[in-house]
Tab-separated table of C-alpha atoms and ligand atoms in Angstrom:
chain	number	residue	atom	x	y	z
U	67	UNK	CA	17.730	41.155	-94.010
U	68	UNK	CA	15.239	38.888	-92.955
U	69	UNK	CA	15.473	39.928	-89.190
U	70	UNK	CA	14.610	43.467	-90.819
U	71	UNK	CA	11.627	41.874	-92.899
U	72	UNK	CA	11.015	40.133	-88.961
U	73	UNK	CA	11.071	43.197	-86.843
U	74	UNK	CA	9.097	45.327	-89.302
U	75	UNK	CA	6.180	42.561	-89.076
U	76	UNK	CA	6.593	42.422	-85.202
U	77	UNK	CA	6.039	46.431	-85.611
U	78	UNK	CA	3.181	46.166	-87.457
U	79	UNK	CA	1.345	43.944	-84.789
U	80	UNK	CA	2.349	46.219	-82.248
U	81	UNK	CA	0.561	49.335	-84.168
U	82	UNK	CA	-2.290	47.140	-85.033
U	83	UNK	CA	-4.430	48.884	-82.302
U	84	UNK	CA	-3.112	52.525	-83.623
U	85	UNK	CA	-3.952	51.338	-87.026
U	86	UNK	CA	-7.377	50.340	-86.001
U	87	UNK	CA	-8.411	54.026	-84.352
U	88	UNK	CA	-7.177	55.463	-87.114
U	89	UNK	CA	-9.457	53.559	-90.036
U	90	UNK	CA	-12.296	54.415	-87.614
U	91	UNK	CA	-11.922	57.885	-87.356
U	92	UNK	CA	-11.770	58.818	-91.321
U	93	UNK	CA	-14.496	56.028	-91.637
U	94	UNK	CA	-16.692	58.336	-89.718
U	95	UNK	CA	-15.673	61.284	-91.655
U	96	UNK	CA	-15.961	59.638	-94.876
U	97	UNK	CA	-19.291	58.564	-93.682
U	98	UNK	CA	-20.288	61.720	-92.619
U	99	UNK	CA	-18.607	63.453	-95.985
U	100	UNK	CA	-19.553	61.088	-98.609
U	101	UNK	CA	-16.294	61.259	-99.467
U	102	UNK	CA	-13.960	57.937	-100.634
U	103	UNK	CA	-12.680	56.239	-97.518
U	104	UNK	CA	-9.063	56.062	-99.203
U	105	UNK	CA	-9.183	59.829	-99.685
U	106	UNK	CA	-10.107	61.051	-95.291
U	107	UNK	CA	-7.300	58.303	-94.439
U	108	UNK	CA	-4.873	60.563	-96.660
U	109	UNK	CA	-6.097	63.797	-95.661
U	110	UNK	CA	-6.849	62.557	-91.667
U	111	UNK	CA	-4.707	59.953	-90.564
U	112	UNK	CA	-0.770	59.602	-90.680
U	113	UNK	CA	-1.086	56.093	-92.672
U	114	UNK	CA	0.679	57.791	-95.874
U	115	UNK	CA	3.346	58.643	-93.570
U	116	UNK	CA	3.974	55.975	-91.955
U	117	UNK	CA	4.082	53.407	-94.975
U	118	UNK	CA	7.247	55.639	-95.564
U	119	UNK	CA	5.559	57.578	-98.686
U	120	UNK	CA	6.781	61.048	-97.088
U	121	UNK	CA	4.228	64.311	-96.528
U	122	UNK	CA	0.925	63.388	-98.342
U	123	UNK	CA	-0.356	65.464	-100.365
U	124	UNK	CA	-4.372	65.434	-101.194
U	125	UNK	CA	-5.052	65.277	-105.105
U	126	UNK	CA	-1.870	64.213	-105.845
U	127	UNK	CA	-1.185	60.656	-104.266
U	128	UNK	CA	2.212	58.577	-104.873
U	129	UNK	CA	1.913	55.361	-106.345
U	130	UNK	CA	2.349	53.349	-103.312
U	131	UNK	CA	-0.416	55.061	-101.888
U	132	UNK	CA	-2.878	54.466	-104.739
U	133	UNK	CA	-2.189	50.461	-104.176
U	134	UNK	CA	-3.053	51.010	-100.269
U	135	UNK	CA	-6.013	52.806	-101.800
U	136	UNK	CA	-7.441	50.277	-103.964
U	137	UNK	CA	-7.250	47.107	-101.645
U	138	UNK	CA	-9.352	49.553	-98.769
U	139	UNK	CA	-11.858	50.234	-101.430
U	140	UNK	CA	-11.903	46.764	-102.376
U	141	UNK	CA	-12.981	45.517	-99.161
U	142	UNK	CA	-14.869	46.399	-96.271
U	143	UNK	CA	-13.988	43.521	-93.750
U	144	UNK	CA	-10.332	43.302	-93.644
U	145	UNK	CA	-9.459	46.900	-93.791
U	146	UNK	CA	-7.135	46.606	-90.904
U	147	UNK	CA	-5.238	42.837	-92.062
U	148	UNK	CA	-4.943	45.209	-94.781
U	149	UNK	CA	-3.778	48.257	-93.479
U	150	UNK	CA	-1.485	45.781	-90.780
U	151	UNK	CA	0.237	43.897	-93.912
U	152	UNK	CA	0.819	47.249	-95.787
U	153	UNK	CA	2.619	48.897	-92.973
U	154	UNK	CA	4.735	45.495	-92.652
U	155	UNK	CA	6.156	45.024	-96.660
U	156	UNK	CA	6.645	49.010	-96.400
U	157	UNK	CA	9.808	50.541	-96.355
U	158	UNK	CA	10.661	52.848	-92.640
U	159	UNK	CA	9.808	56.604	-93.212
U	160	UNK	CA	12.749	57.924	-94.273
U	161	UNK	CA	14.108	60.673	-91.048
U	162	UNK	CA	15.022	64.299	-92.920
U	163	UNK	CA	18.671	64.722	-91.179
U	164	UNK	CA	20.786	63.915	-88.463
U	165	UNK	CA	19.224	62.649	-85.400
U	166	UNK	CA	19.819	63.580	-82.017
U	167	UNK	CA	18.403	60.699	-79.845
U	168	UNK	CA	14.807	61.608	-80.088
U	169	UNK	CA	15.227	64.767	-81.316
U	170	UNK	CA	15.509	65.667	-84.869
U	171	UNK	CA	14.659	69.024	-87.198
U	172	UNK	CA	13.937	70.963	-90.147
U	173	UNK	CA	14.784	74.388	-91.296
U	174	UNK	CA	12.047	76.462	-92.540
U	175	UNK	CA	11.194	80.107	-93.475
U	176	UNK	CA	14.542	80.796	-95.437
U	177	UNK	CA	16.646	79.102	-93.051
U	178	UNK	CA	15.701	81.439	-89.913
U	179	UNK	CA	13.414	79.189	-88.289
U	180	UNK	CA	14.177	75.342	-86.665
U	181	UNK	CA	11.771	73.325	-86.205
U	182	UNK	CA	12.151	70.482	-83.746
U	183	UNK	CA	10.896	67.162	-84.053
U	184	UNK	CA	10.365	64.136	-81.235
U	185	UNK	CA	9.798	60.547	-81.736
U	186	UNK	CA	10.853	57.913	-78.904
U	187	UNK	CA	14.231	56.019	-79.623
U	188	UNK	CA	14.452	55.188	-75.916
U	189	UNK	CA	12.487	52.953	-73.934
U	190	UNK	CA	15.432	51.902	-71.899
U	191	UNK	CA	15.063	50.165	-68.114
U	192	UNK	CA	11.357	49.606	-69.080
U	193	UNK	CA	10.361	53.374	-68.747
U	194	UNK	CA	9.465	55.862	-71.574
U	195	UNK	CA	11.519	58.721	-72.738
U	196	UNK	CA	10.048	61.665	-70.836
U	197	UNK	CA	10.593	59.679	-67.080
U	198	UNK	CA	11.826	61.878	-64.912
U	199	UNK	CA	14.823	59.556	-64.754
U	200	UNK	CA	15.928	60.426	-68.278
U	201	UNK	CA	15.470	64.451	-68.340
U	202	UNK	CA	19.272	64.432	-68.798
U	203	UNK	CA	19.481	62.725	-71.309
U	204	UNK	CA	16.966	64.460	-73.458
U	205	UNK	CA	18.338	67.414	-72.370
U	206	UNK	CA	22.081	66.373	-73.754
U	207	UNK	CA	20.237	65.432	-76.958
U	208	UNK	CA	19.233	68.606	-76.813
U	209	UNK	CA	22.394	70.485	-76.137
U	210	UNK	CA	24.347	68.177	-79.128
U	211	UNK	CA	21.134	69.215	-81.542
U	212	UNK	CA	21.493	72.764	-80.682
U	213	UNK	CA	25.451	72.911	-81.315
U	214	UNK	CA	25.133	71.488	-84.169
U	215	UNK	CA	22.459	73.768	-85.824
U	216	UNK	CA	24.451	76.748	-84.054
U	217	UNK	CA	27.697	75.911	-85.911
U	218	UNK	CA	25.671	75.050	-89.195
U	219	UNK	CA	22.949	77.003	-89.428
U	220	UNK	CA	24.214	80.856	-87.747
U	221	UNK	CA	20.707	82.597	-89.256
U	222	UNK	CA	18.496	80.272	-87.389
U	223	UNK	CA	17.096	82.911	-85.033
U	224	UNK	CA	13.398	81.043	-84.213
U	225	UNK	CA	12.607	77.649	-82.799
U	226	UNK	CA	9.303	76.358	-83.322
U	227	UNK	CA	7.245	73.181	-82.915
U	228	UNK	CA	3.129	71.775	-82.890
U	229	UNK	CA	3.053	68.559	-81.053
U	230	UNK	CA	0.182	67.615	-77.985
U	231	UNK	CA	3.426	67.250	-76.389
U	232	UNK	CA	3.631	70.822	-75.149
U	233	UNK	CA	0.192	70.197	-73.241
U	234	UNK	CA	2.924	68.154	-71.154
U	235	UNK	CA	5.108	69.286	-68.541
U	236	UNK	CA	7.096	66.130	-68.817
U	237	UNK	CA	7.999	67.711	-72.627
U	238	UNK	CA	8.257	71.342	-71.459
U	239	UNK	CA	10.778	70.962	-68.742
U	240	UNK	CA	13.209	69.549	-71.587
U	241	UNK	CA	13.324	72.936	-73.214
U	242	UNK	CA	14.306	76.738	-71.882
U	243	UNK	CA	11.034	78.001	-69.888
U	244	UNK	CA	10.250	80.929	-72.343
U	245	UNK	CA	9.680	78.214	-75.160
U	246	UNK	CA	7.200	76.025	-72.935
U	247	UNK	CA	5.403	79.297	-72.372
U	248	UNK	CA	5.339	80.234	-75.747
U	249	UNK	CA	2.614	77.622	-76.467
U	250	UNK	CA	-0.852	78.473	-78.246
U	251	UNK	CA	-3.846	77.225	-79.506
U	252	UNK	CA	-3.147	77.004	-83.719
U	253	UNK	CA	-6.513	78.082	-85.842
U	254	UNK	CA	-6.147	74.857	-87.619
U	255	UNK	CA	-4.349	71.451	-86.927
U	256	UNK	CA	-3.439	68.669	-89.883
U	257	UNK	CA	-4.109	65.204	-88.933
U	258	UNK	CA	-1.480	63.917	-91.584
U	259	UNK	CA	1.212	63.558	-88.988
U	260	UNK	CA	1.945	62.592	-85.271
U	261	UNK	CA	0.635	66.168	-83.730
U	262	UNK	CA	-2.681	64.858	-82.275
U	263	UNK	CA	-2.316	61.109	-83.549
U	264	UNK	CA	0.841	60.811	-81.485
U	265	UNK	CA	-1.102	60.873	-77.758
U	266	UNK	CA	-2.980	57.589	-78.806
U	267	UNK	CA	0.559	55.936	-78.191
U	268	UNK	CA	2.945	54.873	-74.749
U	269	UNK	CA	5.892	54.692	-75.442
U	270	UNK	CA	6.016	50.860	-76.420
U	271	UNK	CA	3.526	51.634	-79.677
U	272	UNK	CA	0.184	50.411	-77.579
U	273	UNK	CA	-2.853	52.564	-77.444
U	274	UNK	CA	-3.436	54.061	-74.471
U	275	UNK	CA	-7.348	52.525	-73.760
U	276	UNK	CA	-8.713	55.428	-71.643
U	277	UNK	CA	-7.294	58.120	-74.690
U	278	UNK	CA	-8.618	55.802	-77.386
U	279	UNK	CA	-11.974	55.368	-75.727
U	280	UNK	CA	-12.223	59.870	-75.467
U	281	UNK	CA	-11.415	60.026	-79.067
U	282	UNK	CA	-14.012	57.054	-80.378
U	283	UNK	CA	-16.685	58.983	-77.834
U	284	UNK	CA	-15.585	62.152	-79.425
U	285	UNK	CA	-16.022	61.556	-82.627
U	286	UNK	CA	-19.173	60.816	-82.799
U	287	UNK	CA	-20.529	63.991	-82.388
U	288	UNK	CA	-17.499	65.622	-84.523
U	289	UNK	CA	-17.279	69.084	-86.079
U	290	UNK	CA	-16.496	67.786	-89.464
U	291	UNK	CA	-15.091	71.189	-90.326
U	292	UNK	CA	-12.181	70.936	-87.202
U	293	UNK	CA	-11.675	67.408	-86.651
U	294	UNK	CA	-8.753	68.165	-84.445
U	295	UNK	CA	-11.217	69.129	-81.650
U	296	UNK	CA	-12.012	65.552	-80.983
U	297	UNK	CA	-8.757	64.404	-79.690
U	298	UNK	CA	-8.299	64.583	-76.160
U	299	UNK	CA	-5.585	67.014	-76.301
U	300	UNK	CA	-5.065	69.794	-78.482
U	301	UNK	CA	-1.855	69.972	-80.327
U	302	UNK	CA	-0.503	72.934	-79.374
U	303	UNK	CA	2.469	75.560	-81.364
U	304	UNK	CA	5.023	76.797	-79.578
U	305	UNK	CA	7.413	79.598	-81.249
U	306	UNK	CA	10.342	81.378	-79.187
U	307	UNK	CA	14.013	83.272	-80.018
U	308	UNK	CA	16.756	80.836	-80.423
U	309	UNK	CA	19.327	82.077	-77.671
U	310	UNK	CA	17.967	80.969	-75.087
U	311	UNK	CA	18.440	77.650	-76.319
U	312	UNK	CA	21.949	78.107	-76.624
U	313	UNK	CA	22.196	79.723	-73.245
U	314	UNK	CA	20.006	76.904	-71.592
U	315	UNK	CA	22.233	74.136	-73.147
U	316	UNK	CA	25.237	75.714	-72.355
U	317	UNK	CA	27.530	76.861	-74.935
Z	535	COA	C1	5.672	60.475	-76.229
Z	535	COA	C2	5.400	59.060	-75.773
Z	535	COA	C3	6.705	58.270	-75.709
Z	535	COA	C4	4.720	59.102	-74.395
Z	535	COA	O1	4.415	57.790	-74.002
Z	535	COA	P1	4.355	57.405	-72.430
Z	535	COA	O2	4.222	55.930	-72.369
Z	535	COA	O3	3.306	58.234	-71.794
Z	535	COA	O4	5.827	57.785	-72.051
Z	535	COA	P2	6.569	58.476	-70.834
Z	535	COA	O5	6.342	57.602	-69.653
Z	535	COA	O6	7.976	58.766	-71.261
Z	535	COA	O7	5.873	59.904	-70.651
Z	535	COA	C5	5.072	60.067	-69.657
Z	535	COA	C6	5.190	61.469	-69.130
Z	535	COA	O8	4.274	62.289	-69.811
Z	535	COA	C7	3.093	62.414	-69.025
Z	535	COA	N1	1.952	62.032	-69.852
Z	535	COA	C8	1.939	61.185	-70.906
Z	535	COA	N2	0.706	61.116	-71.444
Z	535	COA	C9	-0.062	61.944	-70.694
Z	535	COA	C10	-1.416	62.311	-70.736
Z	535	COA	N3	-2.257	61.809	-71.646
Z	535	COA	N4	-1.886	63.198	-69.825
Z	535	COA	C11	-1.050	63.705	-68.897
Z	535	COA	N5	0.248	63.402	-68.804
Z	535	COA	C12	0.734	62.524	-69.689
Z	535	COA	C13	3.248	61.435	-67.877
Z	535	COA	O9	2.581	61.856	-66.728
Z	535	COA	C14	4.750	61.403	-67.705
Z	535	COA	O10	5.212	62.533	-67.002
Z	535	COA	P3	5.859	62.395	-65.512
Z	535	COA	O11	7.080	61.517	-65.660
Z	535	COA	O12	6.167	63.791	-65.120
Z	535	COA	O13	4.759	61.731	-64.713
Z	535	COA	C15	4.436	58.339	-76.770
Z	535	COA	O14	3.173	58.970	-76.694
Z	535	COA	C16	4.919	58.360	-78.201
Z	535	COA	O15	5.926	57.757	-78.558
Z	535	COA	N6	4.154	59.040	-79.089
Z	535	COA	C17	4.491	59.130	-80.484
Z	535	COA	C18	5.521	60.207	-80.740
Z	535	COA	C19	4.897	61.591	-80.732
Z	535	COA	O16	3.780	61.811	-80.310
Z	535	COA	N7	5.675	62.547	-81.244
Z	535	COA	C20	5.187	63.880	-81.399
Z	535	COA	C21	5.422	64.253	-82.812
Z	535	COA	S1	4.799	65.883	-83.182
């Protein structure tokens, strides 16, 4: 237990610097809005997530959330020993269902339509998870999380995804080539989650200065209405037929 407590607080420190760009960025926008600070770092950063509170959802905030809320209002130095000591005495974000290495999903749209998720679980031999070196083992992730949803899921018929990953060929070469080139431009992106906010990171949970210093020099010119634009990279959708998938994998 307390070695959980321990490595939760060593966590926190680590995203300290994520933390930080992320107050900025919906200070500027609440600045810019006049709307309450506690109510752009719901709607634009991934805080609500990441305290473990689930999807957020604007007008109707949990109760954890509201007593983030009220110690940012109450303070305007120390937002971030704040925002640092929330994330630590917070519980992990709870993952959907089953994992597969990085990989996990959700079904949408009736059933028909997987959608995948990534998060790093590997930063083995002091490399990240899209090396070159590990491409088969994301790819057997892959294969396990697409037998699976085959044998328990037989109307899936889509695969889709929205990550800045897909700007990457590092990500795309993981997957069957007609999904990579399925990827678009979405009308609108939500800042709520780890689509955009996720390219701030390496793969040991430090911000990545150079990215970091293109969003703060972004932002200050932002387009309020599509605050998506100022990230560096554009989270991108990506929506393709299933077999492929299986056929890619192997069977
Ligand atoms: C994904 C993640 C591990 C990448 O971190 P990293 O330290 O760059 O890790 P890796 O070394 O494994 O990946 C690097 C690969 O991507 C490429 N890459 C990473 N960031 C890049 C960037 N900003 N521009 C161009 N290429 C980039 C690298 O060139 C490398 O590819 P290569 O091996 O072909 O040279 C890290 O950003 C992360 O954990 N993010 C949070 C999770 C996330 O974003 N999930 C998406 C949820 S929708």
């Amino acid at each position: 237990m307390g070695g959980i407590i321990e490595a939760r607080r060593e966590q926190a420190e680590r995203l300290r610097g994520y933390f930080e760009v992320q107050l900025r960025f919906a200070e500027v926008i609440a600045a810019r809005t006049s709307r309450a600070l506690s109510e752009t770092c719901l709607e634009f950063t991934n805080l609500h997530r990441r305290f473990g509170l689930g999807r957020a959802e604007v007008g109707a905030p949990s109760a954890g959330w509201a007593r983030y809320a009220a110690g940012l209002e109450d303070r305007e130095a120390g937002r971030l020993d704040w925002t640092v000591g929330f994330f630590a005495q917070s519980a992990p974000e709870a993952s959907g269902g089953p994992r597969f290495g990085c990989f996990s999903y959700e079904l949408e749209e009736a059933g028909e339509v997987v959608r995948i998720h990534f998060s790093n679980r590997d930063s083995d031999d002091g490399v990240g998870p899209l090396a070159r070196a590990k491409i088969d083992r994301r790819r057997s992730e892959l294969a396990e999380m697409f037998r699976h949803v085959r044998a328990h899921h037989p109307a899936a018929r889509t695969v889709k995804g929205g990550s800045w990953l897909y700007n990457l060929e590092a990500y795309r070469r993981l997957f069957p080539p007609h999904y990579g080139a399925s990827a678009f431009e979405p009308e609108r992106v939500r800042l709520d989650g780890t689509s955009s906010w996720g390219q701030l990171l390496d793969f040991r949970e430090a911000v990545k200065p150079n990215l970091r210093q293109a969003l703060l020099d972004n932002m200050a010119g932002m387009d309020i209405a599509a605050p998506w634009r100022a990230f560096p990279m554009r989270a991108l959708g990506a929506r393709a037929s299933i077999e492929p998938f299986h056929q890619f994998y192997g069977r």
